[in-house]
Coordinates of C-alpha atoms in Angstrom, one line a residue:
Chain A
M1 CA -92.4 116.7 -314.7
K2 CA -95.6 118.5 -313.7
P3 CA -98.2 118.1 -316.4
P4 CA -99.5 121.4 -317.8
E5 CA -102.9 122.7 -316.9
M6 CA -104.7 122.3 -320.2
D7 CA -108.4 122.4 -320.9
I8 CA -110.2 120.5 -323.7
N9 CA -110.2 123.5 -326.0
E10 CA -106.5 124.1 -325.7
F11 CA -105.9 120.4 -326.2
T12 CA -108.1 120.4 -329.4
E13 CA -105.9 123.3 -330.7
K14 CA -102.8 121.3 -329.9
F15 CA -104.3 118.3 -331.7
E16 CA -105.1 120.4 -334.7
S17 CA -101.5 121.6 -334.9
L18 CA -100.4 118.0 -335.7
F19 CA -102.1 118.4 -339.1
E20 CA -101.1 120.8 -342.0
D21 CA -104.5 121.4 -343.6
V22 CA -107.4 121.7 -341.2
S23 CA -110.7 122.4 -342.7
P24 CA -113.2 122.6 -341.1
R25 CA -111.7 123.4 -337.7
F26 CA -111.5 120.6 -335.2
T27 CA -113.8 120.4 -332.2
P28 CA -113.6 118.1 -329.2
A29 CA -116.2 115.8 -330.9
T30 CA -114.1 115.4 -334.1
S31 CA -113.7 111.7 -335.0
F32 CA -110.0 112.1 -335.9
K33 CA -109.5 108.6 -337.3
E34 CA -112.0 109.3 -340.0
L35 CA -110.0 112.4 -341.3
S36 CA -108.2 112.0 -344.6
G37 CA -105.0 113.2 -343.1
W38 CA -105.0 110.6 -340.3
N39 CA -102.5 107.7 -340.6
S40 CA -99.9 105.8 -338.6
L41 CA -97.3 108.6 -338.9
R42 CA -99.8 111.1 -337.6
A43 CA -100.3 108.8 -334.6
L44 CA -96.6 109.1 -333.9
Y45 CA -96.9 112.9 -333.7
L46 CA -99.7 112.4 -331.3
I47 CA -97.7 110.1 -329.1
A48 CA -94.7 112.5 -329.2
M49 CA -97.0 115.4 -328.2
V50 CA -98.7 113.6 -325.4
D51 CA -95.3 112.4 -324.1
A52 CA -93.7 115.9 -324.3
D53 CA -96.7 117.8 -322.9
F54 CA -98.1 115.4 -320.3
G55 CA -95.2 113.0 -319.6
V56 CA -97.4 109.9 -320.2
S57 CA -97.4 107.1 -322.8
F58 CA -100.3 106.9 -325.3
D59 CA -100.2 103.3 -326.7
T60 CA -101.9 101.2 -329.4
N61 CA -104.7 100.3 -327.0
D62 CA -105.4 103.9 -326.0
L63 CA -105.6 104.8 -329.6
R64 CA -108.0 101.9 -330.4
N65 CA -110.2 103.0 -327.5
S66 CA -110.4 106.6 -328.6
R67 CA -112.8 107.9 -331.3
T68 CA -112.9 111.6 -330.7
I69 CA -110.3 114.2 -329.6
E70 CA -112.2 114.4 -326.3
D71 CA -111.7 110.6 -325.8
V72 CA -108.0 111.1 -326.1
F73 CA -108.0 114.0 -323.7
R74 CA -110.0 112.0 -321.1
N75 CA -107.7 109.1 -321.5
I76 CA -104.7 111.3 -320.7
Q77 CA -106.5 112.9 -317.8
N78 CA -107.2 109.4 -316.4
K79 CA -103.6 108.5 -316.6
L80 CA -102.7 111.6 -314.8
S81 CA -105.2 111.2 -312.0
Chain B
M1 CA -80.2 97.3 -315.1
A2 CA -76.6 96.1 -315.7
I3 CA -74.3 99.0 -315.1
F4 CA -70.5 98.3 -315.3
S5 CA -67.3 99.8 -316.5
L6 CA -64.4 98.4 -318.6
H7 CA -60.8 99.3 -318.2
N8 CA -57.7 99.2 -320.5
V9 CA -59.8 98.9 -323.7
R10 CA -59.0 101.3 -326.6
I11 CA -61.0 101.8 -329.8
A12 CA -58.2 101.9 -332.3
G13 CA -60.2 102.3 -335.5
I14 CA -63.6 102.4 -337.2
S15 CA -64.6 101.7 -340.8
A16 CA -68.0 101.5 -342.4
I17 CA -69.3 100.4 -345.8
V18 CA -72.6 101.0 -347.6
P19 CA -73.7 99.8 -351.0
A20 CA -73.2 102.4 -353.8
N21 CA -76.7 101.7 -355.0
E22 CA -78.8 104.6 -353.6
I23 CA -82.6 104.6 -353.5
S24 CA -84.5 107.8 -352.9
N25 CA -87.6 107.8 -350.7
R26 CA -89.0 110.5 -353.1
D27 CA -89.2 107.6 -355.6
Y28 CA -91.2 105.3 -353.2
E29 CA -94.3 105.2 -355.3
W30 CA -96.1 102.6 -353.2
I31 CA -97.6 105.5 -351.3
S32 CA -99.2 108.8 -352.4
A33 CA -97.1 111.9 -353.0
Q34 CA -98.7 113.5 -349.9
D35 CA -97.9 110.5 -347.7
R36 CA -94.4 110.4 -349.1
E37 CA -93.7 114.0 -348.0
L38 CA -95.1 113.2 -344.5
L39 CA -93.0 110.1 -344.4
I40 CA -89.7 111.9 -345.3
R41 CA -90.5 114.7 -342.9
T42 CA -91.3 112.4 -340.0
T43 CA -88.6 109.8 -340.5
G44 CA -86.0 112.2 -341.8
I45 CA -84.9 109.5 -344.2
E46 CA -84.3 110.9 -347.7
S47 CA -82.4 108.1 -349.2
R48 CA -81.2 104.6 -348.5
R49 CA -78.6 102.2 -349.7
M50 CA -79.5 98.7 -351.0
V51 CA -77.2 96.0 -352.3
D52 CA -77.9 95.4 -355.9
G53 CA -77.2 91.7 -356.3
P54 CA -76.4 88.8 -354.1
A55 CA -74.1 90.4 -351.6
T56 CA -74.1 89.3 -348.0
V57 CA -73.1 90.9 -344.7
S58 CA -69.8 89.0 -344.8
D59 CA -69.0 90.3 -348.3
L60 CA -69.4 94.0 -347.2
S61 CA -67.6 93.3 -343.9
L62 CA -64.7 91.7 -345.6
V63 CA -63.9 94.9 -347.6
A64 CA -64.3 97.2 -344.5
A65 CA -62.2 94.9 -342.3
E66 CA -59.4 94.4 -344.8
K67 CA -59.1 98.2 -345.3
L68 CA -59.2 98.9 -341.6
I69 CA -56.6 96.3 -340.7
S70 CA -54.3 97.6 -343.5
E71 CA -54.7 101.3 -342.5
L72 CA -54.0 100.5 -338.9
G73 CA -51.0 98.5 -339.9
W74 CA -52.2 95.6 -337.7
D75 CA -50.6 92.2 -338.2
K76 CA -53.5 89.8 -338.9
S77 CA -51.8 87.0 -336.8
E78 CA -52.3 89.2 -333.7
I79 CA -56.1 89.4 -334.0
D80 CA -57.4 87.0 -331.5
L81 CA -61.1 87.8 -331.4
L82 CA -63.7 88.4 -334.2
V83 CA -67.3 89.1 -333.2
L84 CA -70.1 89.7 -335.8
I85 CA -73.4 91.2 -334.7
T86 CA -76.0 90.6 -337.3
Q87 CA -79.6 89.5 -337.8
S88 CA -79.0 88.7 -341.5
P89 CA -76.3 86.1 -341.4
D90 CA -75.0 84.4 -344.6
Y91 CA -76.4 81.1 -343.4
I92 CA -78.6 79.9 -340.4
V93 CA -75.7 77.6 -339.6
P94 CA -72.7 78.0 -339.2
A95 CA -71.9 81.4 -337.7
T96 CA -70.9 84.0 -340.3
S97 CA -68.0 85.3 -338.1
I98 CA -66.2 82.0 -338.5
I99 CA -66.5 82.2 -342.3
L100 CA -65.1 85.7 -342.1
Q101 CA -62.2 84.5 -339.9
E102 CA -61.1 82.3 -342.8
R103 CA -61.9 84.8 -345.6
L104 CA -59.8 87.5 -343.7
G105 CA -57.0 85.0 -343.3
L106 CA -57.0 85.3 -339.5
S107 CA -55.2 82.8 -337.4
K108 CA -56.8 79.6 -336.0
R109 CA -56.1 81.0 -332.6
C110 CA -58.7 83.6 -333.2
M111 CA -62.0 83.2 -331.4
A112 CA -65.0 83.9 -333.6
F113 CA -68.7 84.0 -332.9
D114 CA -71.9 85.7 -333.9
V115 CA -74.4 87.7 -331.7
N116 CA -78.0 88.1 -332.7
L117 CA -78.9 91.7 -332.0
G118 CA -80.0 94.7 -334.1
C119 CA -80.5 98.3 -333.0
S120 CA -78.8 97.9 -329.7
G121 CA -76.0 95.7 -331.2
Y122 CA -73.2 98.3 -331.3
V123 CA -73.4 99.1 -327.6
Y124 CA -73.8 95.5 -326.7
G125 CA -70.9 94.5 -329.0
L126 CA -68.6 97.0 -327.4
S127 CA -69.4 95.6 -324.0
I128 CA -68.9 92.0 -325.1
V129 CA -65.6 92.6 -327.0
G130 CA -64.4 95.1 -324.4
S131 CA -65.1 92.7 -321.6
M132 CA -63.0 90.0 -323.3
I133 CA -60.2 92.4 -323.9
S134 CA -60.3 93.8 -320.4
S135 CA -60.2 90.3 -318.9
G136 CA -57.1 89.4 -320.9
A137 CA -58.9 86.9 -323.1
A138 CA -58.0 88.9 -326.2
K139 CA -55.5 91.6 -327.0
K140 CA -56.7 92.8 -330.4
A141 CA -60.2 92.3 -331.7
L142 CA -62.5 93.1 -334.5
M143 CA -66.2 93.9 -333.7
I144 CA -68.3 93.9 -336.8
V145 CA -71.9 95.1 -337.0
G146 CA -74.3 95.1 -339.9
D147 CA -77.3 93.8 -341.8
I148 CA -78.5 93.4 -345.3
S149 CA -82.0 94.4 -344.2
S150 CA -83.2 95.0 -347.7
K151 CA -83.3 91.2 -348.4
G152 CA -85.8 90.6 -345.5
I153 CA -88.3 93.4 -346.3
N154 CA -91.2 93.6 -348.7
P155 CA -91.1 96.7 -350.8
K156 CA -94.9 96.8 -350.5
D157 CA -94.6 97.3 -346.8
K158 CA -94.8 101.1 -346.2
S159 CA -94.1 100.6 -342.5
A160 CA -90.6 99.1 -343.0
A161 CA -89.4 99.4 -346.6
P162 CA -88.7 103.2 -346.6
L163 CA -86.8 103.0 -343.3
F164 CA -84.1 100.3 -343.5
S165 CA -80.8 100.4 -345.3
D166 CA -77.9 98.1 -345.8
A167 CA -74.5 98.6 -344.2
A168 CA -71.6 97.0 -342.2
A169 CA -69.1 98.6 -339.9
V170 CA -65.9 97.3 -338.3
T171 CA -64.5 98.5 -335.0
A172 CA -61.0 97.6 -334.0
L173 CA -60.4 97.3 -330.3
E174 CA -57.2 96.6 -328.4
Y175 CA -55.8 96.2 -324.9
S176 CA -54.2 99.5 -323.8
E177 CA -53.1 99.9 -320.3
G178 CA -54.4 103.1 -318.5
C179 CA -56.8 104.4 -321.2
P180 CA -59.9 106.0 -319.8
P181 CA -62.6 103.5 -318.7
A182 CA -65.8 103.0 -320.6
G183 CA -69.1 102.8 -318.8
F184 CA -72.2 100.8 -319.8
S185 CA -75.8 100.4 -319.0
L186 CA -77.6 97.5 -320.8
Q187 CA -81.2 96.4 -320.6
S188 CA -83.7 94.0 -322.2
D189 CA -87.5 93.4 -322.2
G190 CA -88.8 90.2 -323.9
K191 CA -92.4 91.3 -323.3
G192 CA -92.0 93.3 -326.5
Y193 CA -90.4 90.4 -328.6
E194 CA -93.2 90.8 -331.3
A195 CA -92.6 94.5 -331.9
I196 CA -90.0 93.7 -334.6
M197 CA -90.0 90.2 -335.9
I198 CA -89.5 87.7 -338.7
R199 CA -92.0 85.0 -337.9
D200 CA -91.0 82.0 -340.0
G201 CA -87.8 80.2 -340.7
G202 CA -86.8 79.3 -337.2
I203 CA -87.7 76.2 -335.2
R204 CA -90.9 77.7 -333.7
N205 CA -92.4 78.4 -337.1
P206 CA -90.4 76.3 -339.7
V207 CA -90.6 77.3 -343.3
S208 CA -93.9 75.9 -344.7
E209 CA -96.1 76.4 -347.7
K210 CA -97.6 79.4 -346.0
T211 CA -94.2 81.2 -345.4
L212 CA -93.9 82.9 -348.7
V213 CA -97.6 83.8 -349.2
E214 CA -98.0 87.5 -349.2
E215 CA -100.6 88.9 -346.9
E216 CA -102.2 92.4 -346.8
V217 CA -101.9 93.2 -343.1
E218 CA -103.5 96.6 -343.6
K219 CA -103.6 99.2 -346.4
G220 CA -100.1 99.7 -347.8
I221 CA -98.6 96.9 -345.7
I222 CA -98.1 93.7 -347.7
R223 CA -95.5 91.1 -346.5
N224 CA -94.9 87.4 -346.1
R225 CA -93.9 85.5 -342.9
R226 CA -90.2 85.4 -343.8
Q227 CA -90.1 89.2 -344.0
I228 CA -89.7 91.7 -341.2
A229 CA -92.9 92.9 -339.4
L230 CA -92.6 96.2 -337.5
N231 CA -95.0 97.6 -335.0
G232 CA -94.0 101.3 -335.3
M233 CA -96.2 102.6 -332.5
D234 CA -95.0 100.1 -329.9
I235 CA -91.4 100.7 -330.8
F236 CA -92.0 104.5 -330.7
N237 CA -93.6 104.3 -327.2
F238 CA -90.9 101.9 -325.9
S239 CA -88.1 104.2 -327.1
L240 CA -89.7 107.4 -325.6
R241 CA -90.2 105.5 -322.3
E242 CA -86.9 103.8 -321.9
V243 CA -84.0 105.5 -323.7
A244 CA -83.7 108.7 -321.7
P245 CA -83.9 107.1 -318.2
N246 CA -81.3 104.5 -319.3
I247 CA -78.9 107.3 -320.4
E248 CA -79.6 109.4 -317.3
G249 CA -78.9 106.3 -315.1
M250 CA -75.7 105.5 -316.9
L251 CA -74.4 109.1 -316.6
S252 CA -75.2 109.3 -312.9
A253 CA -73.6 105.9 -312.2
F254 CA -70.3 107.3 -313.7
S255 CA -70.7 110.8 -312.2
T256 CA -70.7 112.4 -315.6
E257 CA -72.4 115.7 -316.3
K258 CA -74.1 116.1 -319.7
E259 CA -71.9 119.2 -320.4
E260 CA -68.8 116.9 -320.3
V261 CA -70.0 114.9 -323.3
D262 CA -68.7 116.1 -326.7
F263 CA -71.1 114.1 -328.9
W264 CA -74.2 111.9 -328.5
V265 CA -74.5 109.3 -331.1
F266 CA -77.9 107.6 -331.2
H267 CA -79.2 104.7 -333.1
Q268 CA -80.7 106.3 -336.2
A269 CA -84.3 105.1 -335.9
N270 CA -86.4 108.0 -337.2
L271 CA -86.1 111.7 -336.9
L272 CA -89.3 112.3 -334.9
M273 CA -88.4 109.6 -332.3
N274 CA -84.7 110.7 -332.0
E275 CA -85.6 114.4 -331.7
T276 CA -88.2 113.7 -329.1
I277 CA -85.6 111.8 -327.1
R278 CA -83.0 114.5 -327.6
K279 CA -85.4 117.2 -326.3
K280 CA -86.3 115.0 -323.3
L281 CA -82.6 114.8 -322.5
K282 CA -82.2 118.6 -323.2
L283 CA -79.2 118.0 -325.5
P284 CA -78.1 120.8 -327.9
D285 CA -78.7 119.8 -331.5
T286 CA -75.0 120.6 -332.4
K287 CA -73.9 117.7 -330.4
V288 CA -76.3 115.1 -331.8
P289 CA -75.3 114.1 -335.3
Y290 CA -77.7 112.5 -337.8
S291 CA -76.8 110.3 -340.7
L292 CA -80.3 108.9 -341.4
Q293 CA -81.1 111.5 -344.1
K294 CA -78.5 109.8 -346.3
Y295 CA -78.2 106.3 -344.9
G296 CA -81.5 105.5 -343.2
N297 CA -81.8 102.9 -340.4
T298 CA -78.8 100.5 -340.9
S299 CA -79.7 98.4 -337.8
S300 CA -76.7 97.7 -335.6
A301 CA -74.4 99.8 -337.9
T302 CA -76.1 103.2 -337.4
I303 CA -73.7 104.4 -334.7
P304 CA -70.4 103.7 -336.5
V305 CA -72.0 104.8 -339.8
T306 CA -72.9 108.2 -338.1
I307 CA -69.4 108.5 -336.7
V308 CA -67.8 107.8 -340.1
S309 CA -70.2 110.0 -342.0
N310 CA -70.5 113.0 -339.6
L311 CA -67.7 113.1 -337.0
R312 CA -64.4 112.2 -338.8
E313 CA -63.1 115.7 -338.8
Q314 CA -64.3 116.7 -335.3
L315 CA -62.8 113.5 -333.7
S316 CA -59.4 114.1 -335.3
A317 CA -59.0 117.3 -333.2
G318 CA -58.1 115.5 -330.0
P319 CA -59.6 113.3 -327.3
A320 CA -63.4 113.3 -327.1
K321 CA -66.1 111.9 -324.8
L322 CA -69.0 110.2 -326.6
V323 CA -72.2 108.7 -325.5
F324 CA -73.7 106.0 -327.7
S325 CA -77.3 104.7 -327.3
G326 CA -78.9 101.8 -329.2
F327 CA -82.5 100.7 -328.8
G328 CA -85.0 98.5 -330.6
V329 CA -85.5 94.9 -331.7
G330 CA -85.7 92.5 -328.7
L331 CA -86.6 94.6 -327.1
S332 CA -83.1 95.5 -326.2
W333 CA -81.4 98.8 -325.4
G334 CA -78.3 100.2 -323.8
S335 CA -76.0 103.2 -323.6
C336 CA -72.3 103.7 -323.0
I337 CA -69.8 106.4 -322.5
V338 CA -66.4 106.1 -324.2
T339 CA -63.4 108.3 -324.9
L340 CA -62.0 108.3 -328.4
E341 CA -58.4 109.4 -328.7
N342 CA -56.3 108.9 -331.9
T343 CA -59.0 106.6 -333.2
L344 CA -58.4 106.0 -336.9
I345 CA -61.7 106.7 -338.6
L346 CA -61.7 105.8 -342.3
P347 CA -63.8 107.7 -344.9
M348 CA -67.1 105.9 -345.9
L349 CA -66.4 102.9 -348.1
E350 CA -68.8 101.8 -350.9
W351 CA -69.7 98.4 -352.1
I352 CA -70.0 98.3 -355.8

């Protein structure tokens, strides 16, 4: 599967769509693990989205090493390069 | 990857039994109302069945097996193989299947043994029992799957308690010359052995004074070392990575196109995981039944529970090709393609 061309802003919107109530809007610098809506189930949605859209696995270590949405995006880009 | 086919084996009948005691996940007050909604939406599991009292897997199996034997009109003296696949046996020793052989009044000529597998157990079980029938070692066999998972889970563990449910299911198999072959693809990966685990009570970590001490692993997850510990993220990643290629490999080995398959019955893990796998395989939702809303994750029994709960009518219409896929604890996974024709499928039984 060819991964989609996606820039950081589109990815941030995708990330935002995993949540129901988003206020204020997410930015690439959002520390997502500090959000009240973040929990282990939300992590599963992230894994499913990364798997479906990019065809790569995002595991426990990747999550541990990511603080912001941009960290997640860069991690995925590294896996693809 | 072990890919093989079995000949002259027919699935004669299937029965399944669940406790009458129903627990709604909407009443799972260990977590907040908001988290509860997200949990139900993500897992798809609305309610679960839990034995209410001291019942064991052999107690439930006995009822489901007696009913199936009688409805099939089988002569008990002809049953020469009984295999029980469980991870919650009545005792550590001896094998529960041997206790069942006696309780069912089967002959002493009957072979009986247990197999320690969970989520992949139904597919593995069909391959083990099918191989013994195909080789001529047995002519008529009962393959029983099931777990009383509720006894090994801490209700204060949000990562496991709202998922698992109790059940047992019996599949009757027999030698039948010329019936369509069944194809299998079975795999395992012990690197992930800690992903789903009960740490104490075996020889590695014998029961000690620490065994029953509850520990708060993280917020909302309290358990002791004799209760199941589940790493949801690892299992989720493993399933997304391995299940679809295993099925694709199996179909291609047996030159089967997806369009030829009437129904795809997956282990009922959780809705998000199963739906992601279904979309990866590009399967129409009308061919992929779910029973997890009502019966949760019943371990090795999910596939027959889904057949009994969702496909009884459809399968009475004539021969049908089905793909089964089981994946989880071990890590262990596998898929198979079977043809069901005139298979007696009993309505869901309840343990009261």
